[in-house]
Amino acid sequence: MSHNTFGHLFRVTTWGESHGPGIGCVVDGCPPGMPLTESDVQYWLDRRRPGTSRFVTQRREPDQVKIMSGVFGDDRTERQVTTGAPIAMVIENADQRGRDYDDIRDLYRPGHADYTYDAKYGVRDYRGGGRSSARETAARVAAGAVARRVLGDGVRIRAALVQIGKIGIDRGKWSWDEVENNPFWSPDTEAAKRWGRLLDETRKDGNSVGAVIEVEATGVPAGWGSPVYGKLDAEIAGALMGINAAKGVEIGAGFEAAALTGVENADEMRAGNDGKPIFLSNRAGGILGGISTGQPIIARVAIKPTSSILTPRQTIDRGGKGAEISTKGRHDPCVGIRGAPVVEAMLACVLADAKLRHRGQTGN
Amino acid sequence: MSHNTFGHLFRVTTWGESHGPGIGCVVDGCPPGMPLTESDVQYWLDRRRPGTSRFVTQRREPDQVKIMSGVFGDDRTERQVTTGAPIAMVIENADQRGRDYDDIRDLYRPGHADYTYDAKYGVRDYRGGGRSSARETAARVAAGAVARRVLGDGVRIRAALVQIGKIGIDRGKWSWDEVENNPFWSPDTEAAKRWGRLLDETRKDGNSVGAVIEVEATGVPAGWGSPVYGKLDAEIAGALMGINAAKGVEIGAGFEAAALTGVENADEMRAGNDGKPIFLSNRAGGILGGISTGQPIIARVAIKPTSSILTPRQTIDRGGKGAEISTKGRHDPCVGIRGAPVVEAMLACVLADAKLRHRGQTGN
Amino acid sequence: MSHNTFGHLFRVTTWGESHGPGIGCVVDGCPPGMPLTESDVQYWLDRRRPGTSRFVTQRREPDQVKIMSGVFGDDRTERQVTTGAPIAMVIENADQRGRDYDDIRDLYRPGHADYTYDAKYGVRDYRGGGRSSARETAARVAAGAVARRVLGDGVRIRAALVQIGKIGIDRGKWSWDEVENNPFWSPDTEAAKRWGRLLDETRKDGNSVGAVIEVEATGVPAGWGSPVYGKLDAEIAGALMGINAAKGVEIGAGFEAAALTGVENADEMRAGNDGKPIFLSNRAGGILGGISTGQPIIARVAIKPTSSILTPRQTIDRGGKGAEISTKGRHDPCVGIRGAPVVEAMLACVLADAKLRHRGQTGN
Amino acid sequence: MSHNTFGHLFRVTTWGESHGPGIGCVVDGCPPGMPLTESDVQYWLDRRRPGTSRFVTQRREPDQVKIMSGVFGDDRTERQVTTGAPIAMVIENADQRGRDYDDIRDLYRPGHADYTYDAKYGVRDYRGGGRSSARETAARVAAGAVARRVLGDGVRIRAALVQIGKIGIDRGKWSWDEVENNPFWSPDTEAAKRWGRLLDETRKDGNSVGAVIEVEATGVPAGWGSPVYGKLDAEIAGALMGINAAKGVEIGAGFEAAALTGVENADEMRAGNDGKPIFLSNRAGGILGGISTGQPIIARVAIKPTSSILTPRQTIDRGGKGAEISTKGRHDPCVGIRGAPVVEAMLACVLADAKLRHRGQTGN
């Protein structure tokens, strides 16, 4: 689909601007009978919420979700389940400060969508980026929470940051537990410390840095995805590149695959006890020919540095005249940090859609 | 769309297997009144055709396209134009050697879609990869030829290889003219020579190598693309990742953006004479907030090494038993080489669709 | 599209149940820069509102719409316009009486969707029909208000009732002004009086009656609609048949065309002063080959009698046991009456989408 | 979908003009492993073929279908099955006589799409109606043959003519066997005789007549269809109204429902032995709330009289000047007759899509 809807059978539509009354989404096509409450969704929203450490924006948003439709709680069964009808969710914008943006309403911030929205539409909601704000991603996370229910407990989706600025992690020290213990989603304790120092310095300089997020989905059975224009990797690439500030996506070995030989790159197989193959490596990142192999699905996303920075930059105004701009306000010094739950959510949505479509076509 | 169709207003459906009677596509939604003949399409197909140098597969396919519908040649006007009806194109498979594949019909080639097609469908056309064959990309190139007509002469789309195996080009020596003068689509004469030696060696070893393709579209006006789930970069990423053997896609600075600061990454603007901005750099790759900026659109695709290699690899058969496989037949030692026109075609299709959708919504 | 979204470039998604917190819609793909306020939408909602005469349901719903996104009011321009972003609208359910439905939560009302929802989903929100309630149509009317803005003042869409029960209007007495002067949307004063007597009697009997609604769109230029599976008449038929309780749709001469000869049915043309044809009749209903002719578009919809009636009917319960049911509550004796603004809204949405798609493909 | 594609999971794209090299379709999303040969498809095409009696067009088209892709015949299993890949089918145009149309290439036939295609596209293939020709429906019938395979033997779809001109059948004499025994698809022997006399007279007069086709699908389980914009009846209405010359569609009691009371219209239920309801009538036509009830699905389509008639009619030419037109050539005096297999095919496609989507969402 185009514009503000994505997915085919599991389909998500989002709406809302940064400084309007709220944001929200409609999740359509959900299987009926799945338990779903507001707290199920809230759990994931809380992981993305701003203001949780000094390394992210200080905007104070409780991000309290309200489910408006598509679930029904029968007093006899005493639990609330999906009905198969569209699930509408609304999150109010609590901490709006539209006035903060008066200074820049006629200026185009470099690296931002300010100029392109004006070029396309001839009008834009300049308050906090309007529709292009990272705030929109809360609606994605809410939808992702529903997608996880569709996938069930057998599929586990987890993201981690593997690089901030020029500092990468040591993959030998990877610990998923550690990801929960630092404000950077870092699987490597040591890297987290170095990132903390980098970000303190970056903020002090009125600057920002980029990041790379890695996401993994385990438990996906072989067979999901639809060649040739509904390839699972193509849909993942589209979904992840559509996240604010994303500039690159790779699956499995990714760009490194270009430097490998066919002998190195082949994920050899040997017979497993259940008749299924045991793969001896996973350079494919769990996808071959656009269809899942049963191995973990692995993707990485490059996130550019936050474009809203204090350091003055050269720009033009709406009238086409030269100007200088310095973006004040409450911005993430590394927007990639809060991107991790968004990346998880988008992967969950793509996989939920792939699951339902696979079932539709094949009955499995 | 899913499965075998992509695009919204400019919409392409392809069909066909490597060793069936032929392959083809239906291009729907094309504006009426555009001149279009078979030779317009043939020009681009010839650039992708196999057997043109010793570095690509020796399969002999004339790849002669036949337009079956959607154009009309009025004898008064003496030219053939599109009618607005769907344009069906067929390319016969001339050089089929299905027998070549008898040896592997029960084996899964590592890195190939053999196993995943079987896992998904329980049946597969094993002759030459069937639907997953790179042969399908000829249909994409045919569709791309029509897309170029939709875009008009103002938009120019060109691809080049910037890396084969571990050997990258020297960007300081970039020459688009040179791309036409060597069998590797290399913009750097020196790199082309080194790649020739690498490929000769690779073939001798029964091995293969990967590549990185860069594509550029100039002349795209500001304003194309649709936030937030029809972002131009997201659609490009999906389209390019959907090309056979693609493992990564990046836009503009791409993965390098992760290592940049906000100050470095900002593409500053100054006033141009026409009221439009002059961008002082193009790290964005011509897209901000999912909408084109008017700068050249730049993307790169990582292509993995060909999975069909002579060197024996460990695998299993359809019964789940261990086996060894060595893929004979006529395979490209670097499938990335013939990927360049496919990358161009996919970008052309995405842009044609973006142009029509932008016009639909805004009237511009 | 499927499920709860319809349209392609002008796209509407609705959500909400009869007795949940509210209902709403997201209208995507709207051209930017169009003036749009809540009162613009409210005007049309008020025409559909329940409780306005004794001939419709006495449920008291203010149906106050709130626009949540997609519009922006610049204090310099002092007017609010669409931004091109999705327009989310919410209408609260004020007068919920879920308890009213306790008696029937295990019974299937004949002619209702009770049984089929259970058969499909295994769960249903039984309060007031849940998602299948006519209440959902308020969201369609809100979307239709936006669609009218897209169409502009040149296109006028008006519906009237031409039959209630067995009593049809006298077409010789057609007056659009009269439609506004009676509670039945009748263009014939005399018929309105007879319908009043019929409905009083019907209610007294604990019964209900059906109706036929006719809708007309004038000012649609020749050329809208897309052969062969996006035909304007096909999309109108789908949209109108999708309205609650609709059982038939016809365009122009409709079912009567079956009894005509080719000589009778041909809408002959003669030359107009502007080079465009003057049609001597309009049996086509303004559409030929799926494309608008420039004549008024005429469609009719048959609406079945309200299924919720007081007269006891034989049915079964969820356990499959026989039972008798008599539906109490506040129901329209002729649901067709409040259907007129819904029919208008659906036609407006189909035409707005056709306009944008035509512009996308042809530039006109 | 729009334009030349319809369906969501089971998706059909058609192409081709009346007097081009051929016509065809691509059927995508088909479940794998279903037996499918050209003769399976040919069986249904033969039922629609022109030239089979003196009551239909004398154009001689063998309508021989060729399957180009999507099936695979393994010599070990000795049968050909679908692979899950798109099934492309091509039918050559054998009996083209483009010259026949030279006289009318600048004239607009009343009741035809000639004027509207020109108004939309500014160019048209005037030979035999080009894309708007009834010839396109052969591709629908081919797709319908595949759809029947998806539905399986449990679902049976049969059409019959119930009215030609002013002469309706006697429903008391309905015999499905008789439908196969006369050239009119009439279930009533007596009506067939009267229709024969009517058509002989009509042809002699250089005139044509309309018809009503009724179609029935038995064996559809309860639960197919998707509220609220993917309603089964709405999709059937759209699909049937999209057939050439269709002017009206009704489901179950249809337009007669408007004249019924709620008491009359309610399809009462009593308990069946299997826990499922036994419906005491079927005024709903097998669909409630957009979802199938398990009863036979019943729809009717009104087909207007053939617009191409010998009797001269008043028209204009492309230059906007008045003229008179008399359409020679080989035309059906009642295009409704050959419409019956097309109506069956369209219903089959809609149901196949509904089946797969239902399975996708619910797993059933």
mmCIF file of N, CA and C in Angstrom, chain D residues 239-296:
data_model
loop_
_atom_site.group_PDB
_atom_site.id
_atom_site.type_symbol
_atom_site.label_atom_id
_atom_site.label_comp_id
_atom_site.label_asym_id
_atom_site.label_seq_id
_atom_site.Cartn_x
_atom_site.Cartn_y
_atom_site.Cartn_z
ATOM 1 N N ALA D 239 -17.671 -7.015 -9.102
ATOM 2 C CA ALA D 239 -17.156 -7.915 -10.135
ATOM 3 C C ALA D 239 -18.169 -8.103 -11.253
ATOM 4 N N LEU D 240 -19.442 -8.242 -10.897
ATOM 5 C CA LEU D 240 -20.452 -8.489 -11.927
ATOM 6 C C LEU D 240 -20.798 -7.206 -12.683
ATOM 7 N N MET D 241 -20.802 -6.074 -11.986
ATOM 8 C CA MET D 241 -21.085 -4.813 -12.688
ATOM 9 C C MET D 241 -19.929 -4.456 -13.623
ATOM 10 N N GLY D 242 -18.774 -5.025 -13.377
ATOM 11 C CA GLY D 242 -17.617 -4.755 -14.233
ATOM 12 C C GLY D 242 -17.624 -5.561 -15.525
ATOM 13 N N ILE D 243 -18.589 -6.462 -15.665
ATOM 14 C CA ILE D 243 -18.707 -7.216 -16.918
ATOM 15 C C ILE D 243 -19.289 -6.295 -17.985
ATOM 16 N N ASN D 244 -18.787 -6.423 -19.190
ATOM 17 C CA ASN D 244 -19.263 -5.583 -20.297
ATOM 18 C C ASN D 244 -20.785 -5.598 -20.360
ATOM 19 N N ALA D 245 -21.395 -4.432 -20.497
ATOM 20 C CA ALA D 245 -22.831 -4.269 -20.735
ATOM 21 C C ALA D 245 -23.699 -4.472 -19.493
ATOM 22 N N ALA D 246 -23.088 -4.768 -18.333
ATOM 23 C CA ALA D 246 -23.889 -4.936 -17.110
ATOM 24 C C ALA D 246 -24.412 -3.580 -16.640
ATOM 25 N N LYS D 247 -25.666 -3.528 -16.245
ATOM 26 C CA LYS D 247 -26.255 -2.278 -15.755
ATOM 27 C C LYS D 247 -26.882 -2.420 -14.374
ATOM 28 N N GLY D 248 -26.970 -3.641 -13.854
ATOM 29 C CA GLY D 248 -27.554 -3.815 -12.535
ATOM 30 C C GLY D 248 -27.123 -5.134 -11.929
ATOM 31 N N VAL D 249 -27.040 -5.161 -10.606
ATOM 32 C CA VAL D 249 -26.679 -6.388 -9.900
ATOM 33 C C VAL D 249 -27.555 -6.486 -8.667
ATOM 34 N N GLU D 250 -28.039 -7.653 -8.374
ATOM 35 C CA GLU D 250 -28.763 -7.817 -7.109
ATOM 36 C C GLU D 250 -28.409 -9.162 -6.479
ATOM 37 N N ILE D 251 -28.560 -9.201 -5.163
ATOM 38 C CA ILE D 251 -28.228 -10.389 -4.380
ATOM 39 C C ILE D 251 -29.508 -10.871 -3.717
ATOM 40 N N GLY D 252 -29.772 -12.158 -3.788
ATOM 41 C CA GLY D 252 -30.959 -12.707 -3.133
ATOM 42 C C GLY D 252 -32.222 -12.037 -3.640
ATOM 43 N N ALA D 253 -33.057 -11.562 -2.716
ATOM 44 C CA ALA D 253 -34.304 -10.921 -3.119
ATOM 45 C C ALA D 253 -34.068 -9.633 -3.899
ATOM 46 N N GLY D 254 -32.917 -9.017 -3.744
ATOM 47 C CA GLY D 254 -32.528 -7.866 -4.545
ATOM 48 C C GLY D 254 -33.494 -6.709 -4.449
ATOM 49 N N PHE D 255 -33.847 -6.155 -5.606
ATOM 50 C CA PHE D 255 -34.730 -4.985 -5.612
ATOM 51 C C PHE D 255 -36.109 -5.303 -5.042
ATOM 52 N N GLU D 256 -36.503 -6.557 -5.100
ATOM 53 C CA GLU D 256 -37.787 -6.903 -4.502
ATOM 54 C C GLU D 256 -37.777 -6.732 -2.988
ATOM 55 N N ALA D 257 -36.606 -6.821 -2.390
ATOM 56 C CA ALA D 257 -36.512 -6.668 -0.934
ATOM 57 C C ALA D 257 -37.041 -5.313 -0.483
ATOM 58 N N ALA D 258 -36.931 -4.305 -1.365
ATOM 59 C CA ALA D 258 -37.402 -2.969 -1.008
ATOM 60 C C ALA D 258 -38.900 -2.963 -0.736
ATOM 61 N N ALA D 259 -39.620 -3.877 -1.390
ATOM 62 C CA ALA D 259 -41.073 -3.920 -1.252
ATOM 63 C C ALA D 259 -41.540 -4.882 -0.167
ATOM 64 N N LEU D 260 -40.611 -5.545 0.472
ATOM 65 C CA LEU D 260 -40.968 -6.512 1.518
ATOM 66 C C LEU D 260 -40.997 -5.846 2.893
ATOM 67 N N THR D 261 -41.703 -6.487 3.817
ATOM 68 C CA THR D 261 -41.618 -6.061 5.215
ATOM 69 C C THR D 261 -40.551 -6.897 5.906
ATOM 70 N N GLY D 262 -40.140 -6.419 7.070
ATOM 71 C CA GLY D 262 -39.148 -7.142 7.847
ATOM 72 C C GLY D 262 -39.607 -8.550 8.198
ATOM 73 N N VAL D 263 -40.885 -8.701 8.463
ATOM 74 C CA VAL D 263 -41.419 -10.025 8.792
ATOM 75 C C VAL D 263 -41.282 -10.960 7.595
ATOM 76 N N GLU D 264 -41.598 -10.438 6.403
ATOM 77 C CA GLU D 264 -41.486 -11.267 5.197
ATOM 78 C C GLU D 264 -40.038 -11.579 4.841
ATOM 79 N N ASN D 265 -39.179 -10.607 5.078
ATOM 80 C CA ASN D 265 -37.810 -10.717 4.567
ATOM 81 C C ASN D 265 -36.900 -11.564 5.456
ATOM 82 N N ALA D 266 -37.273 -11.707 6.738
ATOM 83 C CA ALA D 266 -36.405 -12.439 7.668
ATOM 84 C C ALA D 266 -36.286 -13.902 7.242
ATOM 85 N N ASP D 267 -35.076 -14.368 7.039
ATOM 86 C CA ASP D 267 -34.858 -15.791 6.781
ATOM 87 C C ASP D 267 -34.755 -16.481 8.138
ATOM 88 N N GLU D 268 -35.863 -17.032 8.578
ATOM 89 C CA GLU D 268 -35.875 -17.653 9.904
ATOM 90 C C GLU D 268 -34.967 -18.885 9.929
ATOM 91 N N MET D 269 -34.513 -19.222 11.116
ATOM 92 C CA MET D 269 -33.614 -20.359 11.293
ATOM 93 C C MET D 269 -34.219 -21.360 12.258
ATOM 94 N N ARG D 270 -33.946 -22.628 12.016
ATOM 95 C CA ARG D 270 -34.176 -23.581 13.095
ATOM 96 C C ARG D 270 -32.957 -24.495 13.218
ATOM 97 N N ALA D 271 -32.900 -25.181 14.337
ATOM 98 C CA ALA D 271 -31.706 -25.961 14.650
ATOM 99 C C ALA D 271 -31.547 -27.128 13.687
ATOM 100 N N GLY D 272 -30.368 -27.274 13.134
ATOM 101 C CA GLY D 272 -30.061 -28.431 12.308
ATOM 102 C C GLY D 272 -29.427 -29.521 13.160
ATOM 103 N N ASN D 273 -29.274 -30.666 12.610
ATOM 104 C CA ASN D 273 -28.720 -31.782 13.383
ATOM 105 C C ASN D 273 -27.252 -31.591 13.728
ATOM 106 N N ASP D 274 -26.564 -30.806 12.916
ATOM 107 C CA ASP D 274 -25.125 -30.627 13.111
ATOM 108 C C ASP D 274 -24.788 -29.352 13.890
ATOM 109 N N GLY D 275 -25.791 -28.764 14.568
ATOM 110 C CA GLY D 275 -25.530 -27.539 15.309
ATOM 111 C C GLY D 275 -25.586 -26.305 14.436
ATOM 112 N N LYS D 276 -25.548 -26.518 13.141
ATOM 113 C CA LYS D 276 -25.663 -25.387 12.215
ATOM 114 C C LYS D 276 -27.129 -25.080 11.971
ATOM 115 N N PRO D 277 -27.414 -23.818 11.592
ATOM 116 C CA PRO D 277 -28.812 -23.472 11.370
ATOM 117 C C PRO D 277 -29.342 -24.047 10.060
ATOM 118 N N ILE D 278 -30.617 -24.344 10.068
ATOM 119 C CA ILE D 278 -31.329 -24.576 8.818
ATOM 120 C C ILE D 278 -32.143 -23.317 8.551
ATOM 121 N N PHE D 279 -31.875 -22.677 7.430
ATOM 122 C CA PHE D 279 -32.614 -21.463 7.084
ATOM 123 C C PHE D 279 -33.909 -21.867 6.394
ATOM 124 N N LEU D 280 -35.005 -21.201 6.753
ATOM 125 C CA LEU D 280 -36.310 -21.561 6.192
ATOM 126 C C LEU D 280 -36.587 -20.839 4.874
ATOM 127 N N SER D 281 -35.729 -19.909 4.507
ATOM 128 C CA SER D 281 -35.834 -19.226 3.214
ATOM 129 C C SER D 281 -34.463 -18.642 2.916
ATOM 130 N N ASN D 282 -34.307 -18.035 1.735
ATOM 131 C CA ASN D 282 -32.997 -17.480 1.366
ATOM 132 C C ASN D 282 -33.151 -16.149 0.645
ATOM 133 N N ARG D 283 -33.896 -15.248 1.269
ATOM 134 C CA ARG D 283 -34.033 -13.928 0.663
ATOM 135 C C ARG D 283 -32.713 -13.170 0.721
ATOM 136 N N ALA D 284 -31.847 -13.555 1.652
ATOM 137 C CA ALA D 284 -30.547 -12.898 1.779
ATOM 138 C C ALA D 284 -29.622 -13.269 0.624
ATOM 139 N N GLY D 285 -29.937 -14.324 -0.106
ATOM 140 C CA GLY D 285 -29.040 -14.751 -1.180
ATOM 141 C C GLY D 285 -27.719 -15.280 -0.662
ATOM 142 N N GLY D 286 -27.759 -15.831 0.557
ATOM 143 C CA GLY D 286 -26.564 -16.507 1.078
ATOM 144 C C GLY D 286 -25.535 -15.605 1.718
ATOM 145 N N ILE D 287 -25.879 -14.346 1.939
ATOM 146 C CA ILE D 287 -24.906 -13.410 2.514
ATOM 147 C C ILE D 287 -25.588 -12.486 3.512
ATOM 148 N N LEU D 288 -25.038 -12.398 4.718
ATOM 149 C CA LEU D 288 -25.539 -11.466 5.741
ATOM 150 C C LEU D 288 -24.368 -10.693 6.326
ATOM 151 N N GLY D 289 -24.483 -9.390 6.386
ATOM 152 C CA GLY D 289 -23.391 -8.569 6.927
ATOM 153 C C GLY D 289 -22.115 -8.685 6.117
ATOM 154 N N GLY D 290 -22.275 -9.078 4.854
ATOM 155 C CA GLY D 290 -21.104 -9.200 3.973
ATOM 156 C C GLY D 290 -20.390 -10.529 4.081
ATOM 157 N N ILE D 291 -20.957 -11.450 4.865
ATOM 158 C CA ILE D 291 -20.309 -12.748 5.117
ATOM 159 C C ILE D 291 -21.269 -13.853 4.702
ATOM 160 N N SER D 292 -20.720 -14.905 4.108
ATOM 161 C CA SER D 292 -21.559 -16.008 3.635
ATOM 162 C C SER D 292 -22.223 -16.728 4.804
ATOM 163 N N THR D 293 -23.458 -17.196 4.556
ATOM 164 C CA THR D 293 -24.239 -17.849 5.606
ATOM 165 C C THR D 293 -24.159 -19.377 5.535
ATOM 166 N N GLY D 294 -23.641 -19.887 4.418
ATOM 167 C CA GLY D 294 -23.664 -21.324 4.191
ATOM 168 C C GLY D 294 -24.776 -21.734 3.237
ATOM 169 N N GLN D 295 -25.729 -20.844 3.023
ATOM 170 C CA GLN D 295 -26.773 -21.096 2.023
ATOM 171 C C GLN D 295 -26.225 -20.831 0.622
ATOM 172 N N PRO D 296 -26.932 -21.245 -0.422
ATOM 173 C CA PRO D 296 -26.486 -20.904 -1.772
ATOM 174 C C PRO D 296 -26.394 -19.392 -1.950
#
